[in-house]
Short mmCIF file of N, CA and C in Angstrom, two decimals:
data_model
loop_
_atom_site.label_atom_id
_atom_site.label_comp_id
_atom_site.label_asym_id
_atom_site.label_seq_id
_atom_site.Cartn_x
_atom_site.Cartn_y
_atom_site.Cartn_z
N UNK A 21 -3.39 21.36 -0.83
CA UNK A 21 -2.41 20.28 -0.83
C UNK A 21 -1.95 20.00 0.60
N UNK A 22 -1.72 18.93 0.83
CA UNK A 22 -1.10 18.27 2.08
C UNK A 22 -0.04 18.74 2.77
N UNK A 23 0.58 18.45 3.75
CA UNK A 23 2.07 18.77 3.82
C UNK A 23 2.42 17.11 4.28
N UNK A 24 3.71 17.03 3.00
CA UNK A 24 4.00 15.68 2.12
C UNK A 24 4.77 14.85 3.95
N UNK A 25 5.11 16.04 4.57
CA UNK A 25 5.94 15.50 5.73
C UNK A 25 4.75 15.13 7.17
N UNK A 26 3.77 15.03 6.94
CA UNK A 26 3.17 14.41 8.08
C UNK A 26 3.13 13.42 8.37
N UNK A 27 2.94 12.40 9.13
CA UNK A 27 2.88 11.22 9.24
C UNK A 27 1.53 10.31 9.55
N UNK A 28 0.92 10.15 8.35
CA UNK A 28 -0.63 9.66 8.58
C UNK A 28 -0.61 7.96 9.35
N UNK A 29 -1.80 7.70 9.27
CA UNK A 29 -2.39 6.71 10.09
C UNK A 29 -1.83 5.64 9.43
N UNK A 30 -1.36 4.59 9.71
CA UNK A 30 -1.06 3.37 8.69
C UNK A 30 -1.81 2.79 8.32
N UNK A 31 -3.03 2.66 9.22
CA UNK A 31 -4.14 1.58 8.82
C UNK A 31 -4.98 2.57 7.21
N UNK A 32 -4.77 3.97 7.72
CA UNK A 32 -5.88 4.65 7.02
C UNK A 32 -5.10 4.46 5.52
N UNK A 33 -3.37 4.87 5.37
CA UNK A 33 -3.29 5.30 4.65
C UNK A 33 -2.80 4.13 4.11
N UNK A 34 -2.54 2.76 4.32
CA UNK A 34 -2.60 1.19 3.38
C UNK A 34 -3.70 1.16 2.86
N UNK A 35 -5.09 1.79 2.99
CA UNK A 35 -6.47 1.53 2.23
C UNK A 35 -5.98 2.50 1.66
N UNK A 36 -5.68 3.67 1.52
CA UNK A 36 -5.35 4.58 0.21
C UNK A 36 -4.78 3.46 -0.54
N UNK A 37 -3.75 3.47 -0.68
CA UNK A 37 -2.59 2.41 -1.13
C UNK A 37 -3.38 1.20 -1.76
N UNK A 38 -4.19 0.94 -1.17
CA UNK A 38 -5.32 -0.50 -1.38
C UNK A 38 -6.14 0.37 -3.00
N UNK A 39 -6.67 0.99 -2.41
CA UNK A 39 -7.06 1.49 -3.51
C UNK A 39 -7.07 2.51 -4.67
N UNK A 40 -6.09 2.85 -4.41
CA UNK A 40 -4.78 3.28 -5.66
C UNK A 40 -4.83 2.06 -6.45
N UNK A 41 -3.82 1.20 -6.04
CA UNK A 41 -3.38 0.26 -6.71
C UNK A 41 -4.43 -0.52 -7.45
N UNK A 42 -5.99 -0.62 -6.63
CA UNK A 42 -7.25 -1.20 -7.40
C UNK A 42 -7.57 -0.38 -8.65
N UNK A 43 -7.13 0.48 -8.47
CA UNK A 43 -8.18 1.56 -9.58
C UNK A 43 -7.24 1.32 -10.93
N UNK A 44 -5.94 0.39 -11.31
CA UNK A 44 -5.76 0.38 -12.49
C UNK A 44 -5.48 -1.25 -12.70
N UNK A 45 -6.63 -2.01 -13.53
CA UNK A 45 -6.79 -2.95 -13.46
C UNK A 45 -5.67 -4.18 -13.96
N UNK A 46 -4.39 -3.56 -14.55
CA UNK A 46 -3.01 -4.75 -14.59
C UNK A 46 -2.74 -4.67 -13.08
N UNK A 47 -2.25 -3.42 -12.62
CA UNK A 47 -1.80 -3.72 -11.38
C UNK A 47 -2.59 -3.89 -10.22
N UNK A 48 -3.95 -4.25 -10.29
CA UNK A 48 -4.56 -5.12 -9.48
C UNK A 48 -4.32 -6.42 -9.47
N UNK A 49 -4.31 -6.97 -10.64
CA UNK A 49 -4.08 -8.66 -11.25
C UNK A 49 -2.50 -8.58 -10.84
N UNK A 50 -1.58 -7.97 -10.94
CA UNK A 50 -0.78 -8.15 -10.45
C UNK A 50 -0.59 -8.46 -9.11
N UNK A 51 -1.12 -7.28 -8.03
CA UNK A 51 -1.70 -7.88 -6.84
C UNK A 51 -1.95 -8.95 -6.27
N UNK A 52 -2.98 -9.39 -6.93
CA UNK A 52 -3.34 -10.44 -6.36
C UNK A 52 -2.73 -11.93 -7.25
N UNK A 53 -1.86 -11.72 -7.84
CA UNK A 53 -0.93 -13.03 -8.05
C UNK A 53 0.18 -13.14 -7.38
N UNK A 54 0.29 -11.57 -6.97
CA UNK A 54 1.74 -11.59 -5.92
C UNK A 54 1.43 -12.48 -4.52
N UNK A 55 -0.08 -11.56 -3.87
CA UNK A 55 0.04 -12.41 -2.85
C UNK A 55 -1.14 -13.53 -2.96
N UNK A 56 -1.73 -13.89 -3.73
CA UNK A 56 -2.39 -15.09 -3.56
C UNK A 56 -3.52 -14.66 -3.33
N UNK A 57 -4.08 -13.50 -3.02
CA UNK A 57 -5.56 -13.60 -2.68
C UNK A 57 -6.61 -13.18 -3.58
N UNK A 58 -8.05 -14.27 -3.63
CA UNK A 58 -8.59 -13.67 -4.31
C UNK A 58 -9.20 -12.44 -4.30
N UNK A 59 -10.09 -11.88 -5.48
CA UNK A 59 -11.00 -10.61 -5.14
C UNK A 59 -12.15 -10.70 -3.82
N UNK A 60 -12.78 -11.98 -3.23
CA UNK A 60 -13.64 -12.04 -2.38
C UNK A 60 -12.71 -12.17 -1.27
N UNK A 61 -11.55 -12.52 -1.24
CA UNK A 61 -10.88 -12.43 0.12
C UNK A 61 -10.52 -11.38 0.33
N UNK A 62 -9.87 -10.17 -1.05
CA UNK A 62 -9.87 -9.66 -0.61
C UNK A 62 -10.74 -8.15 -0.04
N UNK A 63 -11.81 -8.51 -0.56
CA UNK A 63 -13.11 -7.39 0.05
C UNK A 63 -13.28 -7.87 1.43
N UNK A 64 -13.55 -9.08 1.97
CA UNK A 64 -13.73 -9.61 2.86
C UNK A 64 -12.40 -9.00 3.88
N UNK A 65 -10.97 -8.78 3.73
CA UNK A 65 -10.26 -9.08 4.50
C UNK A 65 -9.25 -7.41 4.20
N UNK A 66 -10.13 -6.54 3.21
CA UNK A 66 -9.43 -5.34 3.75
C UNK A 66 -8.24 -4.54 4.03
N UNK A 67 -8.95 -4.26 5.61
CA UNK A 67 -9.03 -3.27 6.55
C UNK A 67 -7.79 -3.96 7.45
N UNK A 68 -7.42 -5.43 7.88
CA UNK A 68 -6.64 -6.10 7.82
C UNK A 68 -5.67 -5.84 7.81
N UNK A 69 -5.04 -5.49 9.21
CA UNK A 69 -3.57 -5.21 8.69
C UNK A 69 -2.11 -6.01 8.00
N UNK A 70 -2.69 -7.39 8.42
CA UNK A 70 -1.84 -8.65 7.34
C UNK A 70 -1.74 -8.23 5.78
N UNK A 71 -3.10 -7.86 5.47
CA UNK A 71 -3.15 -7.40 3.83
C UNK A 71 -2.91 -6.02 3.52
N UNK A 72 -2.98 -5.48 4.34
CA UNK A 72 -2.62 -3.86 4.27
C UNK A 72 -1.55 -3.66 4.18
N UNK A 73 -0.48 -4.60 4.67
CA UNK A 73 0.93 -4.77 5.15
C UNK A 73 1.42 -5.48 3.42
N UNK A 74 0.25 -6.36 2.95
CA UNK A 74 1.08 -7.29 1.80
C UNK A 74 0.51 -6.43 0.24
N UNK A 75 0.20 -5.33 0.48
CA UNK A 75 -0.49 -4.16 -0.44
C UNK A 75 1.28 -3.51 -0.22
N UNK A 76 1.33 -2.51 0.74
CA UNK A 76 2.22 -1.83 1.13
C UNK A 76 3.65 -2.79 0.19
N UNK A 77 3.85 -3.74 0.88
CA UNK A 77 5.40 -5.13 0.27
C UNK A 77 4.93 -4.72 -1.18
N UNK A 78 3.76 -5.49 -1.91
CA UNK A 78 3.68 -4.91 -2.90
C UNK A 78 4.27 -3.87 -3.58
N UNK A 79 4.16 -2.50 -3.39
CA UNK A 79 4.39 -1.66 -3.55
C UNK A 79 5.64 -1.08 -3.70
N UNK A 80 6.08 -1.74 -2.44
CA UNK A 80 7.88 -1.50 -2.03
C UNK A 80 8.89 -2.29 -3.11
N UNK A 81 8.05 -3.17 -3.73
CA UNK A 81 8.69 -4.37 -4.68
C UNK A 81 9.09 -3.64 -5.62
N UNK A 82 7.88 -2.97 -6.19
CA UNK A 82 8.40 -2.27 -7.74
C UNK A 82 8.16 -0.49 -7.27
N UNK A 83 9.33 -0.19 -7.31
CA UNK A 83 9.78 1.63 -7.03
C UNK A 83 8.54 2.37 -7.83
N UNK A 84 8.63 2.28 -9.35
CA UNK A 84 7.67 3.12 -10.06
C UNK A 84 6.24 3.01 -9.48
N UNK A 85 5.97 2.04 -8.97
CA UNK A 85 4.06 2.12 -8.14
C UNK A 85 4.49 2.55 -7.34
N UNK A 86 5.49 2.34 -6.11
CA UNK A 86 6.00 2.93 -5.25
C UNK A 86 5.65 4.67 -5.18
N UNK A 87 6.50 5.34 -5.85
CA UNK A 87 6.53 6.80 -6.57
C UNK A 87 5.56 7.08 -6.93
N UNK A 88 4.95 6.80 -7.74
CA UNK A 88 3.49 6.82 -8.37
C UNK A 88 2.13 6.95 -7.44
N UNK A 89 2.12 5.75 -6.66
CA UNK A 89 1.57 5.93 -5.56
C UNK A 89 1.33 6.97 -4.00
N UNK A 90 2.59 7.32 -3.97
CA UNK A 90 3.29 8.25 -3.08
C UNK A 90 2.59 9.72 -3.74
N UNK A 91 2.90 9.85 -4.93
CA UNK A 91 2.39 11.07 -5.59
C UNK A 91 0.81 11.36 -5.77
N UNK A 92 0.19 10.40 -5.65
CA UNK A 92 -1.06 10.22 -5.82
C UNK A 92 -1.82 10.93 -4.36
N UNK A 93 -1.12 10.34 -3.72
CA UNK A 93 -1.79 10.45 -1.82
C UNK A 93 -0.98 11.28 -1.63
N UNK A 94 -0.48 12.17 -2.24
CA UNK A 94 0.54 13.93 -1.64
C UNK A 94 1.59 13.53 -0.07
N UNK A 95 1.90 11.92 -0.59
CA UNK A 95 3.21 12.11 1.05
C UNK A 95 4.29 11.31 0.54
N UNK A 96 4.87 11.74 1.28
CA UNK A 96 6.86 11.29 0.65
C UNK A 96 6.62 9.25 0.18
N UNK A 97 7.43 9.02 -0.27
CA UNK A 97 7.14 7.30 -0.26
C UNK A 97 7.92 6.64 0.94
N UNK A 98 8.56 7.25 1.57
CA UNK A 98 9.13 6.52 2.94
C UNK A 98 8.11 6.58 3.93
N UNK A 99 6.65 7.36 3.77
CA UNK A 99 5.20 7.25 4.77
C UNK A 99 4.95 6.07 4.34
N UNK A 100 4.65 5.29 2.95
CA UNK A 100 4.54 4.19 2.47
C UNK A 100 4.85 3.21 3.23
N UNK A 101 6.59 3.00 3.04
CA UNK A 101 7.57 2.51 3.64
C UNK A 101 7.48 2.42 5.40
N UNK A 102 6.90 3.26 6.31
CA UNK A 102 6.80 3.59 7.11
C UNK A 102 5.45 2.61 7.99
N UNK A 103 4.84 3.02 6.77
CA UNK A 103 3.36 2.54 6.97
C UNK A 103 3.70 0.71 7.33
N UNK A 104 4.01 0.78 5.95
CA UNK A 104 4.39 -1.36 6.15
C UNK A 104 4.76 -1.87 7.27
N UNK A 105 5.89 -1.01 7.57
CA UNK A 105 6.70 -1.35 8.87
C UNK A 105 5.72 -1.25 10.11
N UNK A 106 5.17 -0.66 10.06
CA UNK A 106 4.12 -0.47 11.44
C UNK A 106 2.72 -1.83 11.10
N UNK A 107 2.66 -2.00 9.80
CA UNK A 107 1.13 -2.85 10.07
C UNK A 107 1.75 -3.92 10.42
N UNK A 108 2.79 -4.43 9.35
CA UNK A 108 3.59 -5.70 9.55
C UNK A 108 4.21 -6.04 11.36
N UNK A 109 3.89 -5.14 11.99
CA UNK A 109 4.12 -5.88 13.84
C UNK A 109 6.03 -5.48 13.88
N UNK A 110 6.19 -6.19 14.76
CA UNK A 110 7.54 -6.84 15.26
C UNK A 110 8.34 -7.75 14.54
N UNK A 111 9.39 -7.55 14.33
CA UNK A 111 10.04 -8.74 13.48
C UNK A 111 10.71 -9.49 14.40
N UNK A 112 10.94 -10.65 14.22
CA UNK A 112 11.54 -11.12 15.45
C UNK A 112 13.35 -11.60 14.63
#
């Protein structure tokens, strides 16, 4: 097991997150009505930290995927939280 307090890669660990959330097929369709993209955009567009960032929002939206998710990939859900904040840039 991990230790839940490290602080992984954001890019690496939004494709966890990416595909967590793929592997149960409501909350994929959910996904992609939240943000608009299709399935070929989004194979095409990934790795992406725009979509990695709107996976992550996702996530942050509804707590239980949130948690769920977090538990899945063995790290606290504020790495989640953490993660977004870093793909998503600068806020102005």
């Amino acid at each position: 097991m991990r230790d839940r307090d490290t602080i992984p890669d954001a890019t690496a660990l939004g494709l966890k997150a990416l595909v967590w959330t793929l592997s149960e097929p409501d909350r994929a369709q959910r996904l992609l009505d939240v943000t608009g993209l299709d399935p070929a955009d989004l194979r095409a567009r990934a790795g992406e930290p725009a979509v990695l960032s709107a996976v992550l929002g996702f996530l942050e939206a509804h707590q239980p995927d949130l948690l769920a998710c977090a538990e899945e990939l063995e790290v606290k859900p504020e790495a989640l939280v953490r993660a977004h904040e870093e793909l998503e840039g600068p806020r102005w």
